[in-house]
Amino acid sequence: MSTLSDLVHAQGLLNDEDVEWLHRLAGDGQLLADLASADIVIWIATEDGSFVAVAHTRPSGAATLFYRDIVGERVRPQWKTQVQGAFDSGEIVDSSSPDWFEETPTRVRAVPILRARRSDSGKPVIGVVTRHTNLGEARTPSRQQITFDECANDLFHMIAGGDFPDLAAPTSPRRGAPRASDGLIRIDVDGITTFASPNALSAFNRMGFDDELEGESLAEVTTRLVPPGREVDESLPVVVTGRAPWRTDIEARGVTVSLRAIPLKDHGSRIGAIILCRDVSELRHQEQELITKDATIREIHHRVKNNLQTVASLLRIQARRTHSDEARDALTQAMRRVDAIAVVHDTLAQGLTQKVDFDEVFHRVLKLVAEVAAAPNTRARTQSTGRFGVLPSEYATPLALALTEVVTNAVEHGLAGKEGTVTIDATRTDENLHVSVRDSGHGLPEGRVGQGLGTQIIRTLIQGELGGSIAWHGSEGEGTEVSIDIPLRWLTK
């Protein structure tokens, strides 16, 4: 399905700032739909004088009119005059009589989308939002429904006046952001509560407030709820007075309630605010558990890294004290492999996810290999091109070990006793990771591959653990190239 940006850019009539404005408005489409108990559709003009729907939101507490998404469709003839009128005049246009949609009586309101402070000389009206109310579901409205409808109308007038959405509001709400159905409080310009939905009152009751919210100053209520000495978010006073479009949390008696303020304006002057609230105690508890778990995992990686470095140091000491060249080489190779694994764990200990930037890991591994593998009469230069990208931790370790072995073989055997270069090139597509390791050394006859422990380790890691393939190519005197291909479906599994 096309995104809002795709649909808007396809028309070519709006700039990037207009698109951002529409994105912000579409982000509050659910709020408008729930308050109005109606379907909300955003339209933009097309080059041929029509309109196309770029966003559609259904109400969560009322019957929808559109059982199929109409995003991407052109405006229907019965709405065209109304939408065009709002777009041209910059005024809200209501249907004069019920509009019938698939045998269902509806009421349609067309609201011009005005982007205030437009920096270019273009038309300030950048689109139209329509409200489609299902009259077939009409019944005697409750006080909550009446208040919700009043709040919706206030927001529609703010849209037509360029006061909503507010670009000062946070762009990415925290997990568990409150919705109208979770709890709604309306306050006047002085911060006095004029309406509190049952869910909102219940949320405050759970925090220890046992009275009615209506008629109370919401700022004073929250002040009484917060335990003495408890640090609170500095934005809390701004939110509970409705002076800025911010979000915050309030915690009391082990209950955490998320608050979102939406200032209401009339011709630019503040007339009150909507405060959305939601009990997010369980969500915040889960978030804290995740933070604790992340910290624990990082600490484990840190300790594993330290232990591996200790093992590597012991192997290094043992290698220096042994009198057998063969034993010394075996211990040195084991030390290098342990160090390569330690690098991966060190990288994981520094991050918040179980994914690693493998380019950083390989850069450190490459320095380690070049320092340790080179023999006294060998002068090896290593260079790396391309990018590996981010890989899951469970695949970073086998790939780091495999490349350590490949580069070590290139230095120790391909460049033995001479000066040369080892080049590592990584090419990543959506489906495959290709790594090529080339040396300018002695080379080996085509089709001949070493049978040592290093080669066995490489095959086991690449073919067995990563589900990839590996091939050796070369000729005597012209160097060797090792090609590794790993399917990304394994890396992203």
CSV table of C-alpha atoms in Angstrom, one decimal:
chain,number,residue,atom,x,y,z
A,1,MET,CA,0.0,0.0,0.0
A,2,SER,CA,1.3,3.5,-0.8
A,3,THR,CA,2.3,5.7,2.1
A,4,LEU,CA,1.0,9.2,2.7
A,5,SER,CA,4.3,10.6,1.4
A,6,ASP,CA,4.2,8.5,-1.7
A,7,LEU,CA,0.7,9.7,-2.5
A,8,VAL,CA,1.4,13.3,-1.8
A,9,HIS,CA,4.7,13.4,-3.7
A,10,ALA,CA,3.0,11.7,-6.7
A,11,GLN,CA,0.8,14.8,-7.2
A,12,GLY,CA,3.8,17.2,-7.0
A,13,LEU,CA,1.7,20.1,-5.7
A,14,LEU,CA,3.0,20.3,-2.1
A,15,ASN,CA,6.5,20.9,-0.6
A,16,ASP,CA,8.2,18.9,2.1
A,17,GLU,CA,6.9,21.2,4.9
A,18,ASP,CA,3.3,20.6,3.7
A,19,VAL,CA,4.0,16.8,3.7
A,20,GLU,CA,5.3,17.1,7.3
A,21,TRP,CA,2.1,19.0,8.3
A,22,LEU,CA,-0.1,16.3,6.8
A,23,HIS,CA,1.9,13.6,8.5
A,24,ARG,CA,1.4,15.3,11.9
A,25,LEU,CA,-2.4,15.6,11.2
A,26,ALA,CA,-2.7,12.0,10.0
A,27,GLY,CA,-0.9,11.0,13.2
A,28,ASP,CA,-3.8,12.5,15.2
A,29,GLY,CA,-6.4,11.0,12.9
A,30,GLN,CA,-7.4,8.4,15.5
A,31,LEU,CA,-7.9,11.1,18.1
A,32,LEU,CA,-10.2,13.0,15.7
A,33,ALA,CA,-12.1,9.9,14.7
A,34,ASP,CA,-12.7,8.8,18.3
A,35,LEU,CA,-13.7,12.2,19.5
A,36,ALA,CA,-16.0,12.7,16.5
A,37,SER,CA,-17.2,9.1,16.4
A,38,ALA,CA,-16.8,9.3,12.6
A,39,ASP,CA,-14.5,8.3,9.8
A,40,ILE,CA,-11.8,10.8,9.1
A,41,VAL,CA,-10.3,11.2,5.6
A,42,ILE,CA,-7.5,13.6,4.4
A,43,TRP,CA,-7.7,14.8,0.8
A,44,ILE,CA,-5.2,16.6,-1.3
A,45,ALA,CA,-5.7,18.3,-4.7
A,46,THR,CA,-4.6,16.7,-7.9
A,47,GLU,CA,-3.2,18.3,-11.1
A,48,ASP,CA,-6.5,17.7,-12.9
A,49,GLY,CA,-8.6,19.5,-10.4
A,50,SER,CA,-9.8,16.5,-8.4
A,51,PHE,CA,-8.9,15.3,-4.9
A,52,VAL,CA,-7.3,12.0,-3.8
A,53,ALA,CA,-7.5,10.5,-0.3
A,54,VAL,CA,-4.1,10.2,1.4
A,55,ALA,CA,-5.1,9.1,4.9
A,56,HIS,CA,-8.2,7.4,6.4
A,57,THR,CA,-8.9,6.6,10.1
A,58,ARG,CA,-11.9,4.7,11.4
A,59,PRO,CA,-13.5,5.4,14.8
A,60,SER,CA,-12.7,2.8,17.5
A,61,GLY,CA,-16.0,3.3,19.4
A,62,ALA,CA,-18.5,3.7,16.6
A,63,ALA,CA,-19.5,1.9,13.3
A,64,THR,CA,-17.3,2.8,10.3
A,65,LEU,CA,-18.8,3.8,7.0
A,66,PHE,CA,-16.0,2.5,4.9
A,67,TYR,CA,-15.3,-1.2,5.2
A,68,ARG,CA,-12.5,-0.9,2.7
A,69,ASP,CA,-9.8,1.6,2.8
A,70,ILE,CA,-10.3,4.5,0.4
A,71,VAL,CA,-6.7,5.7,0.5
A,72,GLY,CA,-5.6,6.4,-3.0
A,73,GLU,CA,-9.1,6.8,-4.3
A,74,ARG,CA,-10.4,10.0,-5.9
A,75,VAL,CA,-13.1,12.0,-4.1
A,76,ARG,CA,-16.6,10.7,-4.9
A,77,PRO,CA,-19.0,13.0,-6.9
A,78,GLN,CA,-21.4,13.5,-3.9
A,79,TRP,CA,-18.5,15.0,-1.8
A,80,LYS,CA,-16.6,16.8,-4.6
A,81,THR,CA,-18.5,20.2,-4.4
A,82,GLN,CA,-18.2,20.2,-0.6
A,83,VAL,CA,-14.5,19.4,-0.5
A,84,GLN,CA,-13.8,21.8,-3.3
A,85,GLY,CA,-15.7,24.6,-1.5
A,86,ALA,CA,-13.7,24.1,1.7
A,87,PHE,CA,-10.5,24.0,-0.3
A,88,ASP,CA,-11.2,27.2,-2.3
A,89,SER,CA,-12.8,29.3,0.5
A,90,GLY,CA,-10.7,28.2,3.5
A,91,GLU,CA,-13.9,27.8,5.5
A,92,ILE,CA,-15.6,24.7,7.0
A,93,VAL,CA,-18.4,23.4,4.8
A,94,ASP,CA,-21.1,21.2,6.3
A,95,SER,CA,-23.6,19.1,4.3
A,96,SER,CA,-27.0,20.8,4.1
A,97,SER,CA,-28.9,17.5,4.3
A,98,PRO,CA,-28.0,13.9,5.0
A,99,ASP,CA,-25.8,12.3,2.4
A,100,TRP,CA,-26.6,8.7,1.6
A,101,PHE,CA,-23.6,6.3,1.3
A,102,GLU,CA,-24.4,2.7,0.4
A,103,GLU,CA,-28.0,3.1,1.8
A,104,THR,CA,-26.7,4.6,5.0
A,105,PRO,CA,-27.6,8.2,6.0
A,106,THR,CA,-24.5,10.2,6.8
A,107,ARG,CA,-23.4,13.8,7.6
A,108,VAL,CA,-20.3,15.1,6.0
A,109,ARG,CA,-18.1,18.0,7.2
A,110,ALA,CA,-15.3,19.3,5.0
A,111,VAL,CA,-12.5,21.2,6.9
A,112,PRO,CA,-9.8,23.1,5.1
A,113,ILE,CA,-6.3,22.2,6.3
A,114,LEU,CA,-4.5,25.5,6.8
A,115,ARG,CA,-0.7,25.4,7.3
A,116,ALA,CA,0.2,28.5,9.3
A,117,ARG,CA,3.3,30.4,8.6
A,118,ARG,CA,3.9,28.9,5.2
A,119,SER,CA,7.3,30.1,4.0
A,120,ASP,CA,6.6,30.2,0.3
A,121,SER,CA,4.0,32.1,-1.7
A,122,GLY,CA,1.8,29.0,-2.2
A,123,LYS,CA,-1.8,28.6,-1.2
A,124,PRO,CA,-2.1,28.3,2.6
A,125,VAL,CA,-4.8,25.6,2.3
A,126,ILE,CA,-2.9,22.4,1.5
A,127,GLY,CA,-5.7,19.9,1.7
A,128,VAL,CA,-9.1,19.0,3.2
A,129,VAL,CA,-10.1,16.7,6.0
A,130,THR,CA,-13.6,15.3,5.9
A,131,ARG,CA,-15.7,13.9,8.8
A,132,HIS,CA,-18.2,11.2,7.8
A,133,THR,CA,-20.7,10.6,10.6
A,134,ASN,CA,-23.0,7.5,10.4
A,135,LEU,CA,-26.5,8.8,11.2
A,136,GLY,CA,-27.8,5.3,11.1
A,137,GLU,CA,-26.2,4.7,14.5
A,138,ALA,CA,-27.7,7.9,16.0
A,139,ARG,CA,-29.0,7.6,19.5
A,140,THR,CA,-29.5,10.0,22.5
A,141,PRO,CA,-26.0,11.2,23.2
A,142,SER,CA,-24.4,10.9,26.6
A,143,ARG,CA,-22.7,13.8,28.3
A,144,GLN,CA,-19.4,12.2,27.4
A,145,GLN,CA,-20.3,12.0,23.7
A,146,ILE,CA,-21.4,15.6,23.7
A,147,THR,CA,-18.1,16.7,25.3
A,148,PHE,CA,-16.1,14.5,22.9
A,149,ASP,CA,-18.0,16.1,20.0
A,150,GLU,CA,-17.3,19.6,21.3
A,151,CYS,CA,-13.7,18.8,21.6
A,152,ALA,CA,-13.7,17.4,18.0
A,153,ASN,CA,-15.3,20.6,16.7
A,154,ASP,CA,-12.7,22.7,18.6
A,155,LEU,CA,-9.9,20.8,16.9
A,156,PHE,CA,-11.6,21.1,13.5
A,157,HIS,CA,-11.8,24.8,13.8
A,158,MET,CA,-8.1,24.8,14.9
A,159,ILE,CA,-7.2,22.8,11.8
A,160,ALA,CA,-9.1,25.4,9.7
A,161,GLY,CA,-7.2,28.2,11.5
A,162,GLY,CA,-3.7,26.7,11.2
A,163,ASP,CA,-3.4,26.0,14.9
A,164,PHE,CA,-3.5,22.2,14.7
A,165,PRO,CA,-1.5,20.1,14.5
A,166,ASP,CA,1.2,21.9,16.7
A,167,LEU,CA,4.7,21.3,15.4
A,168,ALA,CA,6.0,21.9,18.9
A,169,ALA,CA,4.4,18.7,20.0
A,170,PRO,CA,6.7,15.6,20.4
A,171,THR,CA,6.9,13.7,17.0
A,172,SER,CA,7.2,10.2,18.4
A,173,PRO,CA,5.0,9.4,21.4
A,174,ARG,CA,6.2,7.0,24.0
A,175,ARG,CA,4.9,3.5,24.1
A,176,GLY,CA,1.4,3.6,25.7
A,177,ALA,CA,0.5,7.1,24.6
A,178,PRO,CA,-3.0,7.9,25.8
A,179,ARG,CA,-6.1,7.8,23.6
A,180,ALA,CA,-9.4,9.5,24.0
A,181,SER,CA,-11.0,6.2,25.1
A,182,ASP,CA,-8.4,5.7,27.8
A,183,GLY,CA,-9.5,8.9,29.6
A,184,LEU,CA,-10.2,12.5,28.7
A,185,ILE,CA,-10.2,15.6,30.9
A,186,ARG,CA,-11.2,19.0,29.7
A,187,ILE,CA,-10.0,22.1,31.5
A,188,ASP,CA,-10.8,25.7,31.0
A,189,VAL,CA,-8.3,28.5,30.5
A,190,ASP,CA,-7.6,28.7,34.2
A,191,GLY,CA,-6.9,25.0,34.5
A,192,ILE,CA,-10.2,24.1,36.2
A,193,THR,CA,-11.6,20.7,35.2
A,194,THR,CA,-14.9,21.1,33.4
A,195,PHE,CA,-15.3,17.4,32.4
A,196,ALA,CA,-13.6,14.1,33.3
A,197,SER,CA,-14.5,10.8,31.6
A,198,PRO,CA,-15.1,7.8,33.9
A,199,ASN,CA,-11.8,6.2,32.7
A,200,ALA,CA,-9.9,9.4,33.5
A,201,LEU,CA,-11.5,9.6,37.0
A,202,SER,CA,-10.7,5.9,37.6
A,203,ALA,CA,-7.0,6.5,36.7
A,204,PHE,CA,-6.8,9.3,39.3
A,205,ASN,CA,-8.7,7.3,41.9
A,206,ARG,CA,-6.0,4.6,41.6
A,207,MET,CA,-3.4,7.2,42.3
A,208,GLY,CA,-5.2,8.1,45.6
A,209,PHE,CA,-7.6,10.9,44.5
A,210,ASP,CA,-11.0,9.9,46.0
A,211,ASP,CA,-13.1,13.0,45.1
A,212,GLU,CA,-14.6,14.4,41.9
A,213,LEU,CA,-12.2,16.0,39.4
A,214,GLU,CA,-14.8,18.4,38.0
A,215,GLY,CA,-14.5,21.8,39.5
A,216,GLU,CA,-11.0,21.1,40.7
A,217,SER,CA,-7.7,22.6,39.5
A,218,LEU,CA,-6.0,19.7,37.8
A,219,ALA,CA,-2.6,21.2,38.7
A,220,GLU,CA,-3.5,21.3,42.4
A,221,VAL,CA,-4.8,17.7,42.3
A,222,THR,CA,-1.6,16.4,40.7
A,223,THR,CA,0.4,18.4,43.3
A,224,ARG,CA,-1.4,16.7,46.1
A,225,LEU,CA,-0.9,13.2,44.5
A,226,VAL,CA,2.8,13.4,44.1
A,227,PRO,CA,4.6,12.2,47.3
A,228,PRO,CA,6.8,14.8,49.0
A,229,GLY,CA,10.3,14.7,47.9
A,230,ARG,CA,9.5,12.7,44.7
A,231,GLU,CA,11.2,14.1,41.6
A,232,VAL,CA,8.7,14.8,38.8
A,233,ASP,CA,9.2,15.6,35.2
A,234,GLU,CA,9.7,19.3,34.8
A,235,SER,CA,7.0,19.3,32.0
A,236,LEU,CA,4.3,18.1,34.4
A,237,PRO,CA,3.1,21.7,35.4
A,238,VAL,CA,2.9,22.7,31.8
A,239,VAL,CA,0.9,19.6,30.8
A,240,VAL,CA,-1.7,19.7,33.7
A,241,THR,CA,-2.3,23.4,33.0
A,242,GLY,CA,-2.7,22.7,29.3
A,243,ARG,CA,-0.3,25.4,28.3
A,244,ALA,CA,1.8,23.4,25.9
A,245,PRO,CA,1.3,20.2,23.7
A,246,TRP,CA,3.5,18.0,25.7
A,247,ARG,CA,3.4,14.5,27.3
A,248,THR,CA,4.5,13.4,30.7
A,249,ASP,CA,4.0,10.7,33.4
A,250,ILE,CA,2.7,11.1,36.9
A,251,GLU,CA,3.4,8.3,39.5
A,252,ALA,CA,1.7,7.8,42.9
A,253,ARG,CA,1.0,4.7,45.0
A,254,GLY,CA,2.7,2.5,42.5
A,255,VAL,CA,0.4,3.6,39.7
A,256,THR,CA,1.8,5.5,36.6
A,257,VAL,CA,-0.5,7.6,34.5
A,258,SER,CA,0.6,9.0,31.1
A,259,LEU,CA,-0.7,12.5,30.3
A,260,ARG,CA,-0.9,14.3,27.0
A,261,ALA,CA,-2.0,17.9,26.8
A,262,ILE,CA,-3.6,19.4,23.7
A,263,PRO,CA,-4.1,23.2,24.1
A,264,LEU,CA,-7.4,24.4,22.6
A,265,LYS,CA,-7.4,27.8,20.8
A,266,ASP,CA,-9.9,30.1,19.2
A,267,HIS,CA,-8.4,32.4,16.6
A,268,GLY,CA,-5.0,31.9,18.2
A,269,SER,CA,-6.1,32.6,21.8
A,270,ARG,CA,-6.0,29.8,24.3
A,271,ILE,CA,-9.5,28.8,25.6
A,272,GLY,CA,-8.6,25.6,27.6
A,273,ALA,CA,-7.1,22.2,26.9
A,274,ILE,CA,-7.8,18.5,26.4
A,275,ILE,CA,-5.8,16.3,28.7
A,276,LEU,CA,-5.7,12.6,27.6
A,277,CYS,CA,-4.7,10.1,30.3
A,278,ARG,CA,-3.9,6.4,30.5
A,279,ASP,CA,-2.9,4.0,33.2
A,280,VAL,CA,0.4,2.7,31.9
A,281,SER,CA,1.6,1.1,35.1
A,282,GLU,CA,2.0,-2.3,33.5
A,283,LEU,CA,3.7,-0.9,30.4
A,284,ARG,CA,6.2,1.1,32.4
A,285,HIS,CA,6.9,-2.0,34.6
A,286,GLN,CA,7.6,-4.0,31.4
A,287,GLU,CA,9.9,-1.2,30.1
A,288,GLN,CA,11.8,-1.2,33.4
A,289,GLU,CA,12.2,-4.9,33.2
A,290,LEU,CA,13.6,-4.6,29.7
A,291,ILE,CA,16.0,-1.9,30.8
A,292,THR,CA,17.2,-4.1,33.6
A,293,LYS,CA,17.4,-7.1,31.3
A,294,ASP,CA,19.5,-5.0,28.8
A,295,ALA,CA,21.8,-3.9,31.5
A,296,THR,CA,22.2,-7.5,32.7
A,297,ILE,CA,22.9,-8.7,29.2
A,298,ARG,CA,25.5,-6.0,28.7
A,299,GLU,CA,27.2,-6.9,32.0
A,300,ILE,CA,27.3,-10.5,31.0
A,301,HIS,CA,28.9,-9.7,27.6
A,302,HIS,CA,31.4,-7.4,29.5
A,303,ARG,CA,32.3,-10.2,31.9
A,304,VAL,CA,32.6,-12.8,29.1
A,305,LYS,CA,34.9,-10.4,27.3
A,306,ASN,CA,37.1,-10.0,30.4
A,307,ASN,CA,37.2,-13.8,30.9
A,308,LEU,CA,38.1,-14.4,27.3
A,309,GLN,CA,40.9,-11.8,27.5
A,310,THR,CA,42.2,-13.6,30.6
A,311,VAL,CA,42.2,-16.9,28.7
A,312,ALA,CA,44.0,-15.2,25.8
A,313,SER,CA,46.6,-13.8,28.2
A,314,LEU,CA,47.2,-17.3,29.7
A,315,LEU,CA,47.6,-18.7,26.2
A,316,ARG,CA,50.1,-16.0,25.3
A,317,ILE,CA,52.1,-16.6,28.5
A,318,GLN,CA,52.1,-20.4,27.8
A,319,ALA,CA,53.2,-19.8,24.2
A,320,ARG,CA,56.2,-17.7,25.3
A,321,ARG,CA,57.3,-20.4,27.7
A,322,THR,CA,57.0,-23.4,25.4
A,323,HIS,CA,60.1,-24.7,23.6
A,324,SER,CA,58.2,-26.4,20.7
A,325,ASP,CA,57.7,-24.3,17.7
A,326,GLU,CA,54.6,-26.3,16.7
A,327,ALA,CA,53.1,-26.0,20.2
A,328,ARG,CA,53.9,-22.2,20.2
A,329,ASP,CA,52.1,-21.8,16.8
A,330,ALA,CA,49.1,-23.7,18.0
A,331,LEU,CA,48.8,-21.7,21.2
A,332,THR,CA,49.2,-18.4,19.3
A,333,GLN,CA,46.4,-19.4,16.9
A,334,ALA,CA,44.2,-20.4,19.8
A,335,MET,CA,44.9,-17.0,21.5
A,336,ARG,CA,44.0,-15.1,18.3
A,337,ARG,CA,40.7,-17.0,18.0
A,338,VAL,CA,39.8,-16.3,21.6
A,339,ASP,CA,40.7,-12.6,21.1
A,340,ALA,CA,38.4,-12.4,18.0
A,341,ILE,CA,35.5,-13.7,20.1
A,342,ALA,CA,36.3,-11.2,22.8
A,343,VAL,CA,36.0,-8.4,20.4
A,344,VAL,CA,32.4,-9.3,19.5
A,345,HIS,CA,31.4,-9.5,23.2
A,346,ASP,CA,33.1,-6.2,23.9
A,347,THR,CA,31.1,-4.6,21.1
A,348,LEU,CA,27.8,-6.1,22.4
A,349,ALA,CA,28.6,-4.9,25.9
A,350,GLN,CA,28.5,-1.3,24.7
A,351,GLY,CA,25.2,-1.4,22.9
A,352,LEU,CA,21.5,-1.6,23.8
A,353,THR,CA,20.5,-4.3,21.2
A,354,GLN,CA,21.7,-7.7,20.3
A,355,LYS,CA,22.9,-6.5,17.0
A,356,VAL,CA,26.4,-5.3,16.1
A,357,ASP,CA,27.9,-3.0,13.6
A,358,PHE,CA,30.1,-5.6,12.0
A,359,ASP,CA,32.3,-3.0,10.3
A,360,GLU,CA,33.5,-1.8,13.7
A,361,VAL,CA,34.0,-5.4,14.9
A,362,PHE,CA,36.0,-6.4,11.7
A,363,HIS,CA,38.1,-3.3,11.9
A,364,ARG,CA,39.3,-4.3,15.3
A,365,VAL,CA,39.7,-7.9,14.3
A,366,LEU,CA,41.7,-6.9,11.3
A,367,LYS,CA,44.2,-4.9,13.4
A,368,LEU,CA,44.5,-7.9,15.8
A,369,VAL,CA,45.2,-10.4,12.9
A,370,ALA,CA,47.8,-8.1,11.2
A,371,GLU,CA,49.7,-7.6,14.5
A,372,VAL,CA,49.7,-11.2,15.6
A,373,ALA,CA,49.9,-13.2,12.3
A,374,ALA,CA,52.8,-11.5,10.6
A,375,ALA,CA,56.1,-13.5,10.7
A,376,PRO,CA,59.4,-11.8,11.2
A,377,ASN,CA,60.2,-11.8,7.4
A,378,THR,CA,56.7,-10.9,6.4
A,379,ARG,CA,55.4,-7.4,5.8
A,380,ALA,CA,51.6,-7.5,5.3
A,381,ARG,CA,49.4,-4.5,4.6
A,382,THR,CA,45.6,-5.0,5.0
A,383,GLN,CA,42.9,-2.8,3.5
A,384,SER,CA,39.1,-3.1,3.7
A,385,THR,CA,36.5,-1.8,1.3
A,386,GLY,CA,32.7,-1.9,1.2
A,387,ARG,CA,30.4,-2.4,4.2
A,388,PHE,CA,29.2,-5.4,6.2
A,389,GLY,CA,26.4,-3.5,7.9
A,390,VAL,CA,24.6,-4.5,11.1
A,391,LEU,CA,24.4,-8.2,11.9
A,392,PRO,CA,22.6,-10.2,14.6
A,393,SER,CA,25.0,-11.1,17.5
A,394,GLU,CA,24.5,-14.9,16.9
A,395,TYR,CA,26.1,-14.5,13.4
A,396,ALA,CA,28.7,-11.9,14.3
A,397,THR,CA,30.8,-14.4,16.3
A,398,PRO,CA,31.1,-17.2,13.6
A,399,LEU,CA,31.7,-14.6,10.8
A,400,ALA,CA,34.4,-12.8,12.8
A,401,LEU,CA,36.1,-16.1,13.6
A,402,ALA,CA,35.9,-17.3,10.0
A,403,LEU,CA,37.3,-14.1,8.6
A,404,THR,CA,40.0,-14.1,11.2
A,405,GLU,CA,41.1,-17.6,9.9
A,406,VAL,CA,40.9,-16.5,6.3
A,407,VAL,CA,43.0,-13.3,6.8
A,408,THR,CA,45.4,-15.2,9.0
A,409,ASN,CA,46.0,-17.8,6.3
A,410,ALA,CA,46.5,-15.1,3.7
A,411,VAL,CA,49.2,-13.4,5.9
A,412,GLU,CA,50.9,-16.5,7.2
A,413,HIS,CA,50.8,-18.6,4.1
A,414,GLY,CA,50.1,-16.4,1.1
A,415,LEU,CA,52.6,-13.7,2.1
A,416,ALA,CA,55.0,-15.9,4.0
A,417,GLY,CA,58.5,-14.3,3.8
A,418,LYS,CA,57.6,-11.4,1.5
A,419,GLU,CA,55.8,-8.1,1.4
A,420,GLY,CA,52.3,-7.9,0.1
A,421,THR,CA,48.7,-6.7,0.6
A,422,VAL,CA,45.6,-8.5,1.8
A,423,THR,CA,42.4,-6.8,0.5
A,424,ILE,CA,39.0,-7.5,2.1
A,425,ASP,CA,35.9,-6.4,0.1
A,426,ALA,CA,32.4,-6.6,1.5
A,427,THR,CA,29.3,-6.3,-0.7
A,428,ARG,CA,25.9,-6.4,0.8
A,429,THR,CA,22.5,-6.6,-0.9
A,430,ASP,CA,19.0,-7.2,0.4
A,431,GLU,CA,19.5,-10.9,-0.1
A,432,ASN,CA,23.2,-11.7,0.2
A,433,LEU,CA,26.4,-10.8,1.9
A,434,HIS,CA,29.5,-11.4,-0.3
A,435,VAL,CA,33.0,-11.1,1.1
A,436,SER,CA,36.2,-11.4,-1.0
A,437,VAL,CA,39.6,-11.8,0.6
A,438,ARG,CA,42.5,-11.4,-1.9
A,439,ASP,CA,46.2,-11.5,-1.2
A,440,SER,CA,49.1,-10.7,-3.5
A,441,GLY,CA,51.2,-13.6,-2.3
A,442,HIS,CA,52.5,-16.9,-3.6
A,443,GLY,CA,49.1,-18.3,-4.6
A,444,LEU,CA,48.1,-21.9,-4.8
A,445,PRO,CA,47.1,-24.1,-7.7
A,446,GLU,CA,43.5,-23.8,-8.7
A,447,GLY,CA,41.4,-26.4,-6.9
A,448,ARG,CA,43.9,-27.1,-4.2
A,449,VAL,CA,42.8,-26.1,-0.7
A,450,GLY,CA,44.6,-26.6,2.6
A,451,GLN,CA,43.5,-29.4,4.9
A,452,GLY,CA,44.6,-27.8,8.2
A,453,LEU,CA,42.6,-27.0,11.2
A,454,GLY,CA,42.1,-23.4,10.1
A,455,THR,CA,40.4,-24.5,6.8
A,456,GLN,CA,38.2,-27.0,8.7
A,457,ILE,CA,37.1,-24.2,11.1
A,458,ILE,CA,36.3,-21.9,8.2
A,459,ARG,CA,34.2,-24.5,6.4
A,460,THR,CA,32.3,-25.4,9.6
A,461,LEU,CA,31.5,-21.7,10.5
A,462,ILE,CA,30.6,-20.5,7.0
A,463,GLN,CA,28.7,-23.6,5.7
A,464,GLY,CA,27.4,-25.1,8.9
A,465,GLU,CA,26.6,-22.1,11.2
A,466,LEU,CA,25.9,-19.4,8.6
A,467,GLY,CA,24.4,-21.6,5.8
A,468,GLY,CA,26.8,-19.9,3.3
A,469,SER,CA,29.3,-21.1,0.7
A,470,ILE,CA,33.1,-20.6,0.4
A,471,ALA,CA,35.5,-21.1,-2.5
A,472,TRP,CA,39.2,-20.7,-3.0
A,473,HIS,CA,40.6,-19.4,-6.4
A,474,GLY,CA,44.2,-18.7,-7.4
A,475,SER,CA,47.3,-19.7,-9.3
A,476,GLU,CA,50.9,-20.0,-8.3
A,477,GLY,CA,52.7,-16.6,-8.1
A,478,GLU,CA,49.5,-14.6,-8.6
A,479,GLY,CA,47.9,-14.7,-5.1
A,480,THR,CA,44.8,-16.3,-3.8
A,481,GLU,CA,41.2,-15.1,-3.6
A,482,VAL,CA,38.7,-16.5,-1.1
A,483,SER,CA,35.0,-15.8,-1.9
A,484,ILE,CA,32.4,-16.1,0.8
A,485,ASP,CA,28.6,-15.8,0.2
A,486,ILE,CA,26.1,-15.8,3.0
A,487,PRO,CA,22.3,-15.6,2.4
A,488,LEU,CA,20.8,-12.7,4.5
A,489,ARG,CA,17.7,-14.8,5.3
A,490,TRP,CA,20.0,-16.6,7.7
A,491,LEU,CA,21.4,-13.3,9.2
A,492,THR,CA,17.9,-11.8,9.7
A,493,LYS,CA,16.1,-14.9,10.9
